[in-house]
mmCIF file of C-alpha atoms in Angstrom:
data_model
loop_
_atom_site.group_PDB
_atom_site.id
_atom_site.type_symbol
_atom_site.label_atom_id
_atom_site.label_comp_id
_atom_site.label_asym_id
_atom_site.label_seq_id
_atom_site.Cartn_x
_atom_site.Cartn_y
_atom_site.Cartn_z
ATOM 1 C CA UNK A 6 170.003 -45.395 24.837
ATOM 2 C CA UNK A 7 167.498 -42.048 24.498
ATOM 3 C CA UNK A 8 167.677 -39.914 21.649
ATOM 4 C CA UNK A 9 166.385 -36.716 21.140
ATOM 5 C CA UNK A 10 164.856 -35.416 18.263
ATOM 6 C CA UNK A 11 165.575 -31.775 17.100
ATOM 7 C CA UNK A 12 162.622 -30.272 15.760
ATOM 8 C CA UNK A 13 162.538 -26.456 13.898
ATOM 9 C CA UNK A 14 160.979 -23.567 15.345
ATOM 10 C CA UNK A 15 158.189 -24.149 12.816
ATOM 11 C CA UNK A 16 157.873 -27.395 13.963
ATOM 12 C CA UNK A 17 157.437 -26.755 17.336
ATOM 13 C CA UNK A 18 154.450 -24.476 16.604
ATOM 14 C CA UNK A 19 152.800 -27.303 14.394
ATOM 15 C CA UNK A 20 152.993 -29.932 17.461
ATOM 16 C CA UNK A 21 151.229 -27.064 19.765
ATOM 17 C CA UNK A 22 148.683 -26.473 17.543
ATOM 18 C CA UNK A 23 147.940 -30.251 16.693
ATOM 19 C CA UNK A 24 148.578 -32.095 20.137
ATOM 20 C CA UNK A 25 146.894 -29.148 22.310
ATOM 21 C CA UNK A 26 149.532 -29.737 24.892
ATOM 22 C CA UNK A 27 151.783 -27.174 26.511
ATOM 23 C CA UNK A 28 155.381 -27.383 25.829
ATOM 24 C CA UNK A 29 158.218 -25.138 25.633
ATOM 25 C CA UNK A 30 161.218 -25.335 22.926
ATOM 26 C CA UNK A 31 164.594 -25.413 24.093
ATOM 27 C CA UNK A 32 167.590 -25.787 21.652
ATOM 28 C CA UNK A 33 165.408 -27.522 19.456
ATOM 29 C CA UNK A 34 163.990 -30.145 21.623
ATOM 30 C CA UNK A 35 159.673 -30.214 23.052
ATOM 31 C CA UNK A 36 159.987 -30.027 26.052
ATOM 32 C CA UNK A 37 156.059 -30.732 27.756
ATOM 33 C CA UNK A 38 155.057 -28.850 30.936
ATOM 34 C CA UNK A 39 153.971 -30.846 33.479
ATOM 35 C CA UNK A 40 150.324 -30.374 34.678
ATOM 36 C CA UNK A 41 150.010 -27.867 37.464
ATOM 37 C CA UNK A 42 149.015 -28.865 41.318
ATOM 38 C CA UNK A 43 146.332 -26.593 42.831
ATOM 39 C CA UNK A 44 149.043 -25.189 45.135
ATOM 40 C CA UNK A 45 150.526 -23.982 41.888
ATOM 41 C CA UNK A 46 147.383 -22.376 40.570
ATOM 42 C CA UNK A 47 146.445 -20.598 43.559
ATOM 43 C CA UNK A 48 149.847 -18.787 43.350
ATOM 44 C CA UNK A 49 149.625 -18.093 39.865
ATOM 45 C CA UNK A 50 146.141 -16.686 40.406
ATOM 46 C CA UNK A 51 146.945 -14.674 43.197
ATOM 47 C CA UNK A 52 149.791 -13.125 41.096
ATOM 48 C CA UNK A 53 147.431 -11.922 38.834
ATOM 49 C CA UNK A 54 144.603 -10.857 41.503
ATOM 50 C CA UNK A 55 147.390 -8.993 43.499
ATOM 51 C CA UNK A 56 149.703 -7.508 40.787
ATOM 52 C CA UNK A 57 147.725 -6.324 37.555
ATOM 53 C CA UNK A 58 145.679 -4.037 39.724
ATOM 54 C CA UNK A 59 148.894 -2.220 41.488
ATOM 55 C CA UNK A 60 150.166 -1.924 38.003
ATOM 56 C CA UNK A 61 147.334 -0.071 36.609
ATOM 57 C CA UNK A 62 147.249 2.463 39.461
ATOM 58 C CA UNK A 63 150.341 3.354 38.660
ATOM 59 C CA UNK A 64 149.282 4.589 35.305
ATOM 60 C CA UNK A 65 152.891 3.918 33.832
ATOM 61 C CA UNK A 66 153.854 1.362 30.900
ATOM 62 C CA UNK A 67 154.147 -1.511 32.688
ATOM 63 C CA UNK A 68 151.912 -4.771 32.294
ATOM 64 C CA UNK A 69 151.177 -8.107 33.916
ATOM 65 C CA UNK A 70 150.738 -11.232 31.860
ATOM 66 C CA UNK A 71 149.918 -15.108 33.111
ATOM 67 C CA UNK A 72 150.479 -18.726 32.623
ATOM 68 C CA UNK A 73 149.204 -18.385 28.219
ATOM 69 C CA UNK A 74 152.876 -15.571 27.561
ATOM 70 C CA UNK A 75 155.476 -17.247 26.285
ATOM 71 C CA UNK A 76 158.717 -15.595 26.316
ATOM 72 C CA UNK A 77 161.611 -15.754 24.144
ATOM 73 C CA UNK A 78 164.366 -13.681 22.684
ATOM 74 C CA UNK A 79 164.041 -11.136 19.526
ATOM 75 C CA UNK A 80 166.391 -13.857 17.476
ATOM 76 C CA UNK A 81 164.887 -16.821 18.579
ATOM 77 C CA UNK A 82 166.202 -20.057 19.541
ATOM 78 C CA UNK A 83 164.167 -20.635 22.261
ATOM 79 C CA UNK A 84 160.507 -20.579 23.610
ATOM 80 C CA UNK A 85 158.949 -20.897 27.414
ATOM 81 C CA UNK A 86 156.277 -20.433 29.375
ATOM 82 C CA UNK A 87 157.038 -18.307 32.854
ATOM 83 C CA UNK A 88 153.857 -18.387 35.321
ATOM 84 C CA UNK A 89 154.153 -14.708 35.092
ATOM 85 C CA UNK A 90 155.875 -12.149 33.901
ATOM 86 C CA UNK A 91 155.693 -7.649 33.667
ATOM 87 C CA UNK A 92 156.930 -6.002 30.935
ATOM 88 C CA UNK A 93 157.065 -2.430 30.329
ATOM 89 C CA UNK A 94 155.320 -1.672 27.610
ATOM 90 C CA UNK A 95 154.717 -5.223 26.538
ATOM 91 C CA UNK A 96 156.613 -5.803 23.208
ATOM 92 C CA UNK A 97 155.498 -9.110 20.902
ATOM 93 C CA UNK A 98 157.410 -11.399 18.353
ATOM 94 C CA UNK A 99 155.692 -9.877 15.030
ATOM 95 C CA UNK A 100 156.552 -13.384 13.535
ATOM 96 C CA UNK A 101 154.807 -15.095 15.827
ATOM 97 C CA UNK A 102 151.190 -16.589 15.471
ATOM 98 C CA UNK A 103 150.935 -16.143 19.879
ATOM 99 C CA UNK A 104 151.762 -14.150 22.398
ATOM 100 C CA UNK A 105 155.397 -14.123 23.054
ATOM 101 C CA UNK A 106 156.687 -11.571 24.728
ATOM 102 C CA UNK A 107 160.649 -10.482 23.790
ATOM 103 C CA UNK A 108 161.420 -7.703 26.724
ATOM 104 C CA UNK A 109 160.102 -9.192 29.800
ATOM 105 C CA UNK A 110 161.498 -6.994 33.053
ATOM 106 C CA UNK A 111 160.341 -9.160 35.694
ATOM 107 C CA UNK A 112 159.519 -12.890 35.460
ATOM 108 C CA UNK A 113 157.709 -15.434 37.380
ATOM 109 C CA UNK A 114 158.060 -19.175 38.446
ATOM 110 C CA UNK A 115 156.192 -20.976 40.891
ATOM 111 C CA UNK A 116 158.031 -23.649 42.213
ATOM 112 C CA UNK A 117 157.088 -27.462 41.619
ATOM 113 C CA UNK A 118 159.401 -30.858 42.411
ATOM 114 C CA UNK A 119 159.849 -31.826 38.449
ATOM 115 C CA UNK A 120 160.592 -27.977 37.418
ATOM 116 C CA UNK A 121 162.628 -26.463 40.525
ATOM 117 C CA UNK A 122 165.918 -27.295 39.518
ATOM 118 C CA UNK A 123 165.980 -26.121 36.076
ATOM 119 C CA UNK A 124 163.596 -22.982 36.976
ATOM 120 C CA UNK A 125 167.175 -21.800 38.769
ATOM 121 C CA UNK A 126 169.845 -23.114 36.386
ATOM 122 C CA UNK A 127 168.751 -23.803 32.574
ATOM 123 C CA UNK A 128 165.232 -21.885 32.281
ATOM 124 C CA UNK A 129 167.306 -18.778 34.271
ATOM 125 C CA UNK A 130 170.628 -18.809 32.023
ATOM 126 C CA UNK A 131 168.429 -18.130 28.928
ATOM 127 C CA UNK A 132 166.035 -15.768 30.442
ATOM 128 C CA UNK A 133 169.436 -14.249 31.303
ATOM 129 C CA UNK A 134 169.904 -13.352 27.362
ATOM 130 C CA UNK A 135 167.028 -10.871 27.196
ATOM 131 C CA UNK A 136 168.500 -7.412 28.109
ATOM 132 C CA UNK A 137 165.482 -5.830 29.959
ATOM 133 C CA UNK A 138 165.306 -8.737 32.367
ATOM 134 C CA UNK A 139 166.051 -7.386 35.562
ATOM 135 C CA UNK A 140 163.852 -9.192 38.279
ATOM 136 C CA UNK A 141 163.287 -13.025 38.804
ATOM 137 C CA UNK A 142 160.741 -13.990 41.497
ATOM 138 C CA UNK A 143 160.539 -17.957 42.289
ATOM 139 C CA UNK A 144 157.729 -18.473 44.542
ATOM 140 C CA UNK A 145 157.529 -21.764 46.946
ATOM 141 C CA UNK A 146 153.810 -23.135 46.416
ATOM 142 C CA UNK A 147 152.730 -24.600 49.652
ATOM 143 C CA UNK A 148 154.663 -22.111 52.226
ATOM 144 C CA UNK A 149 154.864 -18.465 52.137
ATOM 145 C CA UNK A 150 158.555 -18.248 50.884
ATOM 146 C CA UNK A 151 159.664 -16.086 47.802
ATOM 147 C CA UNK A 152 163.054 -15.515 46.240
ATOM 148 C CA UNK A 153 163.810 -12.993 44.465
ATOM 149 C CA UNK A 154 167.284 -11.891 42.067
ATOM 150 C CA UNK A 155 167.662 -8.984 40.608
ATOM 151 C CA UNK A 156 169.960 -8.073 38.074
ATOM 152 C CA UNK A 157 173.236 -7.376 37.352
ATOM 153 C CA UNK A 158 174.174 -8.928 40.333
ATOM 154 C CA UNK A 159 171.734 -11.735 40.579
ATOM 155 C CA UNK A 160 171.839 -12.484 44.410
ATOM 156 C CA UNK A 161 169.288 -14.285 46.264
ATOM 157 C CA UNK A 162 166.716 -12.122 48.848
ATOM 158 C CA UNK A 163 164.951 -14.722 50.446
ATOM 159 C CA UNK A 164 161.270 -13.548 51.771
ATOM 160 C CA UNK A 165 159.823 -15.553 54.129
ATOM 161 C CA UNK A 166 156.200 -15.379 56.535
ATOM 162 C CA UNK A 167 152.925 -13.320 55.777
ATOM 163 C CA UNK A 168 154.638 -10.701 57.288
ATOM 164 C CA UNK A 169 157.261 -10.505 54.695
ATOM 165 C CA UNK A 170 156.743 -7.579 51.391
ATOM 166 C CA UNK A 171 157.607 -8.681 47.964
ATOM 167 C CA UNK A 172 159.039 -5.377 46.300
ATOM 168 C CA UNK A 173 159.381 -5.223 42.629
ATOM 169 C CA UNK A 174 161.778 -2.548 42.479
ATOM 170 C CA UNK A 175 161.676 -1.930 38.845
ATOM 171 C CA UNK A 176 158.079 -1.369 38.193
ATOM 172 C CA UNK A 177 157.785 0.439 41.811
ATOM 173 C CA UNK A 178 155.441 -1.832 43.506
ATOM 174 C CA UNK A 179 155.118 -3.955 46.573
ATOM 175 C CA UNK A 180 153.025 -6.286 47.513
ATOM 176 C CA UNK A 181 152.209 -8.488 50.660
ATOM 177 C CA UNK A 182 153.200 -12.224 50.855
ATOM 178 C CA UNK A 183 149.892 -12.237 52.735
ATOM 179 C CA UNK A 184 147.964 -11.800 49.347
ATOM 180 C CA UNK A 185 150.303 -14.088 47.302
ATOM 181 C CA UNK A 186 149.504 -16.698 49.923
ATOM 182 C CA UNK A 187 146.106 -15.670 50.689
ATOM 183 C CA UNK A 188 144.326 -19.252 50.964
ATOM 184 C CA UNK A 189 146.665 -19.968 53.511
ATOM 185 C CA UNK A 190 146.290 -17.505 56.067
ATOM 186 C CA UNK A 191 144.032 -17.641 58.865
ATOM 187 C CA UNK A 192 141.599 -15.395 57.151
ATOM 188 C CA UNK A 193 141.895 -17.090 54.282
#
């Protein structure tokens, strides 16, 4: 028999800063990130390469953060790590010691076998609680495939080929599977 261990908010934040390893906090359980694939990081990189830069041309609000933003909600109860995420302006826990961002619009998760499932159930029920949370955009790692939900009614558009355009329609930009999958094109 496995039991669980319910730890406080407080600490949570005392295992991240002593153990140095990446974990999320989820109804009061640590809950450790796996390590990432390179698949994984080239998607996550090409996230940021492609979107912070269409962002700042559009001179609005809006900004891009990576893998290090946690988000969470403005009462707490819960911590995680998207692989990316826009908010508009960015607002920050003022309690918190690290970045983690409370209004998220869009959010990011690359796919990977030991997070997939829960990326689409669990992780998207509570991202679900924050009220500017409008897009979700789970990317495939290793084939150019992207779905993407959108609030209120949360059905699937499924994006597929280098071909295909990924548009964010809340922060008005769009932006070529081609470039999210970059390494894998014949120019790549």
């Amino acid at each position: 028999m496995q039991t669980h261990v319910t730890v406080s908010k407080a600490e949570y934040r005392w295992h991240q800063e002593v153990s140095g390893i990446k974990a999320e906090w989820v109804d009061g359980l640590i809950r450790t990130m796996p390590s990432a694939r390179d698949p994984h990081i080239l998607r996550t990189d090409a996230l940021v390469e492609s979107i912070r830069p269409r962002l700042r041309r559009s001179k609005g609000p809006c900004r891009f953060r990576g893998v290090d933003c946690q988000i969470g909600p403005r009462r707490g109860g819960w911590l995680t790590y998207p692989d990316g995420l826009i908010a508009c302006p960015p607002e920050f826990d003022p309690e918190e010691t690290v970045a983690v961002c409370i209004n998220p619009t869009v959010i990011f998760e690359v796919a990977s076998p030991s997070t997939a499932r829960y990326d689409r159930t669990g992780k998207f029920e509570r991202y679900k609680e924050i009220p500017e949370f409008r897009e979700y955009v789970l990317i495939e790692p290793e084939t150019p495939r992207i779905d993407v939900l959108r609030a209120p009614a949360w059905e699937t558009e499924t994006l597929e080929g280098f071909d295909a355009v990924l548009r964010l329609e809340t922060v008005g930009i769009e932006v070529p599977l081609s470039e999210i999958y970059v390494d894998l094109t014949p120019d790549g």
